[in-house]
mmCIF file of C-alpha atoms in Angstrom:
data_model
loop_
_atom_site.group_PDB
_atom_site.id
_atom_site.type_symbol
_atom_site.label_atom_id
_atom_site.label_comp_id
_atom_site.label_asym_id
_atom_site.label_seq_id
_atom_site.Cartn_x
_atom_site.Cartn_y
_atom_site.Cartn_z
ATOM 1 C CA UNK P 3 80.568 15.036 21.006
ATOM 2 C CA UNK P 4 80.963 13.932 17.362
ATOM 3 C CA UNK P 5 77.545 12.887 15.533
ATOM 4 C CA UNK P 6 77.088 9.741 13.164
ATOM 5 C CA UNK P 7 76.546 12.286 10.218
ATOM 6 C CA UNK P 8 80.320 13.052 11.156
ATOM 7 C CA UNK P 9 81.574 9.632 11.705
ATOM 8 C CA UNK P 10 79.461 8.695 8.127
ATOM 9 C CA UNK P 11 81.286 11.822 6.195
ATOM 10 C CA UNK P 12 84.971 10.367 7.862
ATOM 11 C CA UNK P 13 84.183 6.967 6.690
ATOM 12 C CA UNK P 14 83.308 8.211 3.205
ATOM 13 C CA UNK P 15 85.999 10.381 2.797
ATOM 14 C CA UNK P 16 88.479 7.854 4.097
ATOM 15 C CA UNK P 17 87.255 5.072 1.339
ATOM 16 C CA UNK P 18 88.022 7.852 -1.038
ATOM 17 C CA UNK P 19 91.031 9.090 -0.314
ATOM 18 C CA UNK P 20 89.706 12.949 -1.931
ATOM 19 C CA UNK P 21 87.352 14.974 -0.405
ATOM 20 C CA UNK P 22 85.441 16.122 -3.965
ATOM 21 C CA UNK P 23 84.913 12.618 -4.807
ATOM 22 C CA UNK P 24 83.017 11.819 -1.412
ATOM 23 C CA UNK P 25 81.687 15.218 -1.396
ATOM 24 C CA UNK P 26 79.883 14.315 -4.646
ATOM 25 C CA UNK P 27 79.149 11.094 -3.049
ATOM 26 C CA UNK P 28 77.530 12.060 -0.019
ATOM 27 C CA UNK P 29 75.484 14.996 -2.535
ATOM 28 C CA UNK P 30 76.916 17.321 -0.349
ATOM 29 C CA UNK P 31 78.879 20.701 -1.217
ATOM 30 C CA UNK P 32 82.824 19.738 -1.113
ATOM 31 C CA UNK P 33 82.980 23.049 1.362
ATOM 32 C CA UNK P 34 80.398 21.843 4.316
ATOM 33 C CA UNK P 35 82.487 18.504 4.430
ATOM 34 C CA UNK P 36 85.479 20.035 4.546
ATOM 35 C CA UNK P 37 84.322 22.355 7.373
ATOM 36 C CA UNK P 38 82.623 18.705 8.992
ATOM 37 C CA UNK P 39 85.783 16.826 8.875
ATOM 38 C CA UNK P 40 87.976 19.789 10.752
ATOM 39 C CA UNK P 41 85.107 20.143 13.660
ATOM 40 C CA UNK P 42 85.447 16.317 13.720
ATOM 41 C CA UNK P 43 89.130 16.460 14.088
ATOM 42 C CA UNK P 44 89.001 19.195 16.534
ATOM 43 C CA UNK P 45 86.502 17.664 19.145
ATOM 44 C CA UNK P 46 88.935 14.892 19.306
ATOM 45 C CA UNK P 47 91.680 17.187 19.394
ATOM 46 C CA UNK P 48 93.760 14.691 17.262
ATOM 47 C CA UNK P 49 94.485 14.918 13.119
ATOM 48 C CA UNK P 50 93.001 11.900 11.308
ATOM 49 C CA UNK P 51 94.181 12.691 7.542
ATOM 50 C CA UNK P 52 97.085 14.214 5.962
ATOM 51 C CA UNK P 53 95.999 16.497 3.186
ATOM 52 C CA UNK P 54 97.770 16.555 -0.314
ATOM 53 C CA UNK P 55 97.271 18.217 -2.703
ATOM 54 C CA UNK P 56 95.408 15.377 -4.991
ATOM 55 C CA UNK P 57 93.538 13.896 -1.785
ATOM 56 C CA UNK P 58 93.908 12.879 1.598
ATOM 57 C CA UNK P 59 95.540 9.624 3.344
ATOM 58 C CA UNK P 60 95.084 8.665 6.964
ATOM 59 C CA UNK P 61 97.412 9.427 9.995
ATOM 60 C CA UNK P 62 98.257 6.397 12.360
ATOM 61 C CA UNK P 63 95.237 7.761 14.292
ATOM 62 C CA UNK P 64 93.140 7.943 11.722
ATOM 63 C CA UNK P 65 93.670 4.402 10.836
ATOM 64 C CA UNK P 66 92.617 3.270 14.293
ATOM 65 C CA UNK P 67 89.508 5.436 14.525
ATOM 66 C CA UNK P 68 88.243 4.638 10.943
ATOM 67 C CA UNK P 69 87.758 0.882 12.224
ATOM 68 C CA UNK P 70 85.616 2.149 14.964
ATOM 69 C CA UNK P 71 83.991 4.445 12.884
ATOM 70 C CA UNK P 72 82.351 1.576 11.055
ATOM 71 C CA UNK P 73 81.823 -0.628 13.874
ATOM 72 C CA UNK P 74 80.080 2.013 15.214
ATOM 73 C CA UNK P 75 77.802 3.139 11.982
ATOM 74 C CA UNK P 76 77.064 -0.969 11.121
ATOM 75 C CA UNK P 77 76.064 -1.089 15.062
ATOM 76 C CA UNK P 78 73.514 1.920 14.090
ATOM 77 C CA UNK P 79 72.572 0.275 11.026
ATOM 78 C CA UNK P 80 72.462 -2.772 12.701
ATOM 79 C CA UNK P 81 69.309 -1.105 15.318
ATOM 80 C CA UNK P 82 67.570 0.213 12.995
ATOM 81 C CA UNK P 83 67.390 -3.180 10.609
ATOM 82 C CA UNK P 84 66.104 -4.749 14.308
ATOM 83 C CA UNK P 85 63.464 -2.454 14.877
ATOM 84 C CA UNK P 86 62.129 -2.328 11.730
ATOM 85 C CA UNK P 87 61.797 -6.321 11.523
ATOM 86 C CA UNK P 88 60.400 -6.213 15.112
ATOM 87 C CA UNK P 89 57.874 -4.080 14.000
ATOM 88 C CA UNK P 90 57.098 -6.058 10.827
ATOM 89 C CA UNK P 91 56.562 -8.962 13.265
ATOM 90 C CA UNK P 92 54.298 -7.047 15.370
ATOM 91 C CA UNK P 93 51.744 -5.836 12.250
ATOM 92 C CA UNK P 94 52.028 -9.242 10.685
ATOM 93 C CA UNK P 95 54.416 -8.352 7.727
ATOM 94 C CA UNK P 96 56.980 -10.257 5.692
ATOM 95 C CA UNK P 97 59.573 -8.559 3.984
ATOM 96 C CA UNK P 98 60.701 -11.341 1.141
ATOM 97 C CA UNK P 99 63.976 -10.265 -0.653
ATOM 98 C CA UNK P 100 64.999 -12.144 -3.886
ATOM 99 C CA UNK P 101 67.849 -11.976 -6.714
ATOM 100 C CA UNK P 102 66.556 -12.525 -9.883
ATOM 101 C CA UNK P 103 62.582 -12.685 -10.960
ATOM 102 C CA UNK P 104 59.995 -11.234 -7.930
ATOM 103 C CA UNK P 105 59.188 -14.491 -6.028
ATOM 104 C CA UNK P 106 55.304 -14.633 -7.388
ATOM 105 C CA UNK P 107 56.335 -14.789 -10.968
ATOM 106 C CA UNK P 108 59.347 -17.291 -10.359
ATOM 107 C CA UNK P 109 57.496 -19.214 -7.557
ATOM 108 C CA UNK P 110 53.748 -18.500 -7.527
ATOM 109 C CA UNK P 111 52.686 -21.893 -5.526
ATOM 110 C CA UNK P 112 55.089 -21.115 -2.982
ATOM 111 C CA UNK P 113 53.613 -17.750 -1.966
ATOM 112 C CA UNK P 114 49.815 -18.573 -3.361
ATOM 113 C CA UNK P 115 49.936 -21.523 -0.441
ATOM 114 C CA UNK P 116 51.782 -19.390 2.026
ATOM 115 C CA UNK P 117 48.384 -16.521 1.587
ATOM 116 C CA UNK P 118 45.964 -19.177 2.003
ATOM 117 C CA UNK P 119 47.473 -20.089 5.166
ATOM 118 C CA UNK P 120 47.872 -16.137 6.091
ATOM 119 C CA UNK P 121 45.292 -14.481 4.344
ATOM 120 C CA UNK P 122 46.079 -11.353 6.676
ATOM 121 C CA UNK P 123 49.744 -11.085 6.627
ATOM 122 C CA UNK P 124 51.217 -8.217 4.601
ATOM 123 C CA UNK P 125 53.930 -9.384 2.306
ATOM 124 C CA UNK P 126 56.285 -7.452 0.709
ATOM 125 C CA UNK P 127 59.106 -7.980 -1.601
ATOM 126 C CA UNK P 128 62.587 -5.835 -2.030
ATOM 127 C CA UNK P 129 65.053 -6.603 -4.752
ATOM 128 C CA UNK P 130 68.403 -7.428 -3.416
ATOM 129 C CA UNK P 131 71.970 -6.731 -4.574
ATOM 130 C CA UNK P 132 74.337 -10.128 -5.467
ATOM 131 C CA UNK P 133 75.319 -10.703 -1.822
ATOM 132 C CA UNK P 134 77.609 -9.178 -0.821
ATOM 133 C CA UNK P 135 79.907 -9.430 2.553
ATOM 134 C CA UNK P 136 78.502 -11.635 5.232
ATOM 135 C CA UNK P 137 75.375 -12.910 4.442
ATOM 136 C CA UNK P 138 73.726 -11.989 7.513
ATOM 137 C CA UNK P 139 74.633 -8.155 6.878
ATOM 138 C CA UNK P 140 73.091 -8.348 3.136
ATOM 139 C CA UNK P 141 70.028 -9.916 5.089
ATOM 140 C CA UNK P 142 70.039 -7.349 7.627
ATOM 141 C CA UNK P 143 66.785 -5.270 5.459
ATOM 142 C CA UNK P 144 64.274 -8.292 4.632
ATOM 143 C CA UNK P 145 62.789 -11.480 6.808
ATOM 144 C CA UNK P 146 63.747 -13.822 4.441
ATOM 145 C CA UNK P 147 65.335 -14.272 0.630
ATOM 146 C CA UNK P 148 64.739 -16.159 -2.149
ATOM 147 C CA UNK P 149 67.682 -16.913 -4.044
ATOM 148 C CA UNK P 150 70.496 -19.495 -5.324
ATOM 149 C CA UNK P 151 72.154 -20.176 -1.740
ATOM 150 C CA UNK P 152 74.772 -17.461 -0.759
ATOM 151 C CA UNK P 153 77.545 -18.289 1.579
ATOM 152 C CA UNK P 154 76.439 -19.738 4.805
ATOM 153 C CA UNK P 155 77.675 -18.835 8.218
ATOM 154 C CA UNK P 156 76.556 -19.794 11.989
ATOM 155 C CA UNK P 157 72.906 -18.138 12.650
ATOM 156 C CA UNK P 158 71.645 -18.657 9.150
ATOM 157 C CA UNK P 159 69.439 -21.058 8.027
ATOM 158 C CA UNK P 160 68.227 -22.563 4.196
ATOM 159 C CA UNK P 161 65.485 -24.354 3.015
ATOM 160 C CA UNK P 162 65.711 -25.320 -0.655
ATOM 161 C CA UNK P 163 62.360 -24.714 -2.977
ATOM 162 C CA UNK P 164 63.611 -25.924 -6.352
ATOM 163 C CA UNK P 165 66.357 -27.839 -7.723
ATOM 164 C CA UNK P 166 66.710 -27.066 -11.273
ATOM 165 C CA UNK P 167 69.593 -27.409 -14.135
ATOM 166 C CA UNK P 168 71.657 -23.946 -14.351
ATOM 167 C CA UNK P 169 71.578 -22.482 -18.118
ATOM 168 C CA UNK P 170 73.471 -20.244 -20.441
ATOM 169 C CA UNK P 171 72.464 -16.783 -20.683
ATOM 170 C CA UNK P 172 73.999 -15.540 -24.200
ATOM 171 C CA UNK P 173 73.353 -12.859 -27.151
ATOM 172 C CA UNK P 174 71.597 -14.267 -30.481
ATOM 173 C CA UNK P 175 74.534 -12.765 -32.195
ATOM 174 C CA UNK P 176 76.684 -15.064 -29.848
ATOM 175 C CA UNK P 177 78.636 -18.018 -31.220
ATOM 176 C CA UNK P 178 76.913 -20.395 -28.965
ATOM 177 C CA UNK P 179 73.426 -18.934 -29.508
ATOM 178 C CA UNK P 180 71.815 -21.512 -31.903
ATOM 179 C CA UNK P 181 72.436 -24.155 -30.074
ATOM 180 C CA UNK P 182 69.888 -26.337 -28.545
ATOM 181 C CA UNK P 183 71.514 -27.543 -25.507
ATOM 182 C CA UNK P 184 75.527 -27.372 -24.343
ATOM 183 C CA UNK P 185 78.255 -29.198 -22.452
ATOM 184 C CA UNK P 186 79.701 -27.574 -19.619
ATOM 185 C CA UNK P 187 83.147 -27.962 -22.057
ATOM 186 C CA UNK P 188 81.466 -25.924 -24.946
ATOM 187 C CA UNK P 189 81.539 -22.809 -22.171
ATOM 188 C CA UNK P 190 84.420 -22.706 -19.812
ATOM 189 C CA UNK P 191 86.654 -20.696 -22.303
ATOM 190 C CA UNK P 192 84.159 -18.672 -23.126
ATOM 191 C CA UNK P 193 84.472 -14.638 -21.862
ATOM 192 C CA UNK P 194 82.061 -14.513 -18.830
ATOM 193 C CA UNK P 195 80.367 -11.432 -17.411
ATOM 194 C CA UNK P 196 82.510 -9.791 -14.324
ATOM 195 C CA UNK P 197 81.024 -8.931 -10.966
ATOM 196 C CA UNK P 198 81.398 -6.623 -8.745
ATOM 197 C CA UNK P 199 84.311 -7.414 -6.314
ATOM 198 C CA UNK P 200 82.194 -6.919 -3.318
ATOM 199 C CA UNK P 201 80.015 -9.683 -4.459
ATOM 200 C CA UNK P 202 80.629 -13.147 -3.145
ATOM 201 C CA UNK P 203 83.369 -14.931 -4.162
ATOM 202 C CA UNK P 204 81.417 -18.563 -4.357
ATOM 203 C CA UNK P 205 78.233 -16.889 -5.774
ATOM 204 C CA UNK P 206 79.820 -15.184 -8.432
ATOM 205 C CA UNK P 207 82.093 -18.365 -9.026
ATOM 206 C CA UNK P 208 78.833 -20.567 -9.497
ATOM 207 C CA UNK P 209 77.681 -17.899 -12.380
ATOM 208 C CA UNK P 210 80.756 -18.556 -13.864
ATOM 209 C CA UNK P 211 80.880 -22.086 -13.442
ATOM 210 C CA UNK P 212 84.040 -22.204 -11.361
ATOM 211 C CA UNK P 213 82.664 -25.227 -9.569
ATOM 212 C CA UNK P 214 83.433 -26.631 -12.596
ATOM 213 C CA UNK P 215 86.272 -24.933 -14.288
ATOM 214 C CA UNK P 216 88.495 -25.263 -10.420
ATOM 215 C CA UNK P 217 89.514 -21.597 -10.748
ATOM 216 C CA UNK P 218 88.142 -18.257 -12.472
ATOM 217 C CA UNK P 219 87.413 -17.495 -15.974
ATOM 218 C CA UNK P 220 90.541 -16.675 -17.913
ATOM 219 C CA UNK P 221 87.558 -13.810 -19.399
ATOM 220 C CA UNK P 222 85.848 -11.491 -17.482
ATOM 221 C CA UNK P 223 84.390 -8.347 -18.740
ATOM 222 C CA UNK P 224 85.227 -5.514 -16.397
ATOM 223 C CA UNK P 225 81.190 -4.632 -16.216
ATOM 224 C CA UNK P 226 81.132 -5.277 -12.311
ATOM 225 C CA UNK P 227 77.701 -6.110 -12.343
ATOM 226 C CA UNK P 228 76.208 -5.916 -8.621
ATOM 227 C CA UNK P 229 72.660 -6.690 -9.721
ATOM 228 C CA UNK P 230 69.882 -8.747 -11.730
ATOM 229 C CA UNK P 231 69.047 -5.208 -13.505
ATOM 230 C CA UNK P 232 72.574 -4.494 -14.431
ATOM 231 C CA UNK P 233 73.316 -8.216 -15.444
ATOM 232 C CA UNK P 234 69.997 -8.255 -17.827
ATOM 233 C CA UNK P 235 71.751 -4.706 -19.528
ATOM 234 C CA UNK P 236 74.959 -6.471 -19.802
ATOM 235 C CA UNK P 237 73.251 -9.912 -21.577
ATOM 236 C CA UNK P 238 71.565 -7.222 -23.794
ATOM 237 C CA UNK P 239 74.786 -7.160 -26.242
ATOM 238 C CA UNK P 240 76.733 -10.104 -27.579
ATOM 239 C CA UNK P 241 79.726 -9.084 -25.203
ATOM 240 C CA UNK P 242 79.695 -11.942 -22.558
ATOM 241 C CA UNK P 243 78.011 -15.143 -21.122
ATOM 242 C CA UNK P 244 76.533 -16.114 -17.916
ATOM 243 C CA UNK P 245 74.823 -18.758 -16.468
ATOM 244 C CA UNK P 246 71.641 -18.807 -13.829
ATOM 245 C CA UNK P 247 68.830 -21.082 -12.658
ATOM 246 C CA UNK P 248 66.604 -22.643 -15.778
ATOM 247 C CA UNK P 249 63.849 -20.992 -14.297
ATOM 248 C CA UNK P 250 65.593 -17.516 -13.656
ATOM 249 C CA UNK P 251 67.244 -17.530 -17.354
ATOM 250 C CA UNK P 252 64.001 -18.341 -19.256
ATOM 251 C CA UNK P 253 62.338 -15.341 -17.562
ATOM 252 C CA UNK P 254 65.455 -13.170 -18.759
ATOM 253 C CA UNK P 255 64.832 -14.179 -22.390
ATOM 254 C CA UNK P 256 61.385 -13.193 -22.205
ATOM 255 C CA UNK P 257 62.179 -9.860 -20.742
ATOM 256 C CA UNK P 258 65.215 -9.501 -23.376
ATOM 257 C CA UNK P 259 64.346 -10.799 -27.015
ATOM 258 C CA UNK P 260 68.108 -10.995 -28.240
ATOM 259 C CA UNK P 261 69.283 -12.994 -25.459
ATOM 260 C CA UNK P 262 68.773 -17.194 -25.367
ATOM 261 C CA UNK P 263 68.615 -19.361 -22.426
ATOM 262 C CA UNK P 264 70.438 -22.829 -23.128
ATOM 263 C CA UNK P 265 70.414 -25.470 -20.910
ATOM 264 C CA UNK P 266 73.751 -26.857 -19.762
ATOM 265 C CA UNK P 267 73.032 -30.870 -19.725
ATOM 266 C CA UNK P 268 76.198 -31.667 -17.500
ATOM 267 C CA UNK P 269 76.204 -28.343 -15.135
ATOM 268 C CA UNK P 270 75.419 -29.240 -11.103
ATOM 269 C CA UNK P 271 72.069 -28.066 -10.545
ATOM 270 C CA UNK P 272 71.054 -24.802 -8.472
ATOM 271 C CA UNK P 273 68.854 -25.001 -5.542
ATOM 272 C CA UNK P 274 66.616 -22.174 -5.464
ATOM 273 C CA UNK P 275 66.466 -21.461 -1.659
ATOM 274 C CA UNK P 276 64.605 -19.837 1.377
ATOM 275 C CA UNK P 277 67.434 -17.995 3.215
ATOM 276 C CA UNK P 278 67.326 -16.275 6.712
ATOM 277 C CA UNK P 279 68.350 -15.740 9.729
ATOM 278 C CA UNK P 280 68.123 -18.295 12.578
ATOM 279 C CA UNK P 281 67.210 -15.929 15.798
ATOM 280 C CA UNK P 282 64.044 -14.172 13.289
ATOM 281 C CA UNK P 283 61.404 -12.785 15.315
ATOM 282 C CA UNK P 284 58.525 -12.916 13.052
ATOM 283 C CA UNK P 285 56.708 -15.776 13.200
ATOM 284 C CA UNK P 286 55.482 -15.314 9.465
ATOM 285 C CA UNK P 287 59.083 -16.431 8.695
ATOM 286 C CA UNK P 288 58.528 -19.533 10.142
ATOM 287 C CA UNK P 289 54.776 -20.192 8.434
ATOM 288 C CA UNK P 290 56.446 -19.800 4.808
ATOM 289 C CA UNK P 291 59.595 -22.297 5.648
ATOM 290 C CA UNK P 292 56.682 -24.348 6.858
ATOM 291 C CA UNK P 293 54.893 -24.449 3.275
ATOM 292 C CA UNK P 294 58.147 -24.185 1.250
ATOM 293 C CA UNK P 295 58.884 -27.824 3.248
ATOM 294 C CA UNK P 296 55.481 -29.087 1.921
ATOM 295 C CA UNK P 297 56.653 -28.501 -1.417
ATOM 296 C CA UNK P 298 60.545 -29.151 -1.360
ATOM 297 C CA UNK P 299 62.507 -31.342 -3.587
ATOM 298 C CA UNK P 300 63.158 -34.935 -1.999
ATOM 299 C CA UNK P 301 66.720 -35.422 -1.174
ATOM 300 C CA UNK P 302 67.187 -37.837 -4.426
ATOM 301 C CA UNK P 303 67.015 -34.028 -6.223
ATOM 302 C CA UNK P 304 69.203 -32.071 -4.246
#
């Protein structure tokens, strides 16, 4: 019977649509997927692509298995995410993703409290990706996040940290760049950084201050950023703007010296948040919700 390495190489080649491409992205020799993909299609005795000469499409039966193809490798992925957390729980670790700065820079008192309560428990942090997809499947490798709230659906739960005033990100050698402070009206028609289109439609919108604009930027750069990293190498020339978090965009002009952080006086705050999921079996989990309530904004701030 077919492996996962098999169904992984299908779903790869399938997204695509030429065999070199996903032989180069699976860092595999074009010849050994080639030879993968037949065995594949002969142990189900039925053809899932039609070759061409400048790539492959899928047949009707190849449609139909490719969406059980992924179900089957995000069920897989899906385990192992479970077993690792369950064994986190079981050692007394944490594993705290974040977008933007690491947690102890941007929130020190949060996770300074949180060790005096657990002076044992092993924390560690992972930088995340702009989420992506469902939030519960960009969750699926950490405990809990720290970031500006992503899209919430049933089984996940928030607890905001900070509320704060969002601020522009821009270039010195940007127009807008000696300013003190802004409108929201100064920006809007301004050319905004691009994400990736993976990236959450609402997250990415609140970057751009669509909240505030009703639709999209008329300018996006075509940079696709998908994380902090590549958004703090896209601030680095005069190109675009962005927004972020006070907090979050001070830290970025330290770390950049030719970018400014300006605050936006008229811009709906962001809430810096705990995110994660509501069925969590470490109990470490619920200890930092615990202190992050102790020092949460009172509902006059959010």
């Amino acid at each position: 019977m077919f492996s996962q390495v098999q169904l992984r190489y299908f779903v790869t080649v399938s997204e695509e649509g030429q065999i070199t491409r996903a032989a180069k992205r699976l860092h595999i020799a074009q010849p050994a997927l080639s030879q993968a993909l037949a065995q594949l299609e002969s142990e189900l005795d039925i053809g899932l692509f039609v070759r061409h000469p400048r790539g492959v499409t899928l047949t009707a039966a190849g449609e139909a298995f490719l969406v059980k193809a992924r179900a089957a490798l995000a069920a897989e992925a899906e385990t192992v995410q479970l077993a690792l957390s369950l064994r986190r729980a079981e050692n007394g670790a944490i594993a705290v993703g974040f977008v933007g700065p690491p947690p102890a820079i941007g929130m020190p008192e949060l996770f300074a409290a949180f060790a005096d309560g657990n002076p044992e428990a092993q924390v560690s942090f992972q930088d995340l990706s702009f989420p992506c997809g469902e939030t519960s499947t960009w969750l699926a490798g950490v405990d809990v996040a720290v970031c500006h709230v992503p899209s919430v659906e049933e089984g996940l739960c928030v607890q905001p940290v900070r509320v704060e005033p969002r601020a522009l990100l821009v270039h010195r050698d940007h127009a807008l760049a000696q300013r003190s402070e802004l409108d929201v009206a100064d920006v809007l028609e301004e050319t905004f950084v691009g994400f990736h289109p993976d990236v959450q439609e609402a997250w990415a919108g609140f970057h751009c201050l669509d909240d505030h604009r009703g639709e999209p930027p008329g300018r996006l750069t075509e940079d696709d950023a998908l994380t902090t990293l590549q958004m703090l190498g896209i601030m680095s020339t005069p190109r675009a703007i962005t927004t972020a978090p006070y907090g979050d965009a001070k830290l970025a002009a330290q770390l950049l010296p030719d970018v400014e952080a300006i605050p936006l006086r008229d811009a709906a705050p962001a809430v810096v948040s705990l995110v994660w999921c509501r069925d969590t079996n470490n109990r470490l989990v619920e200890d930092l919700v615990e202190v992050a309530k102790s020092l949460a904004p009172s509902d006059d701030e959010l």
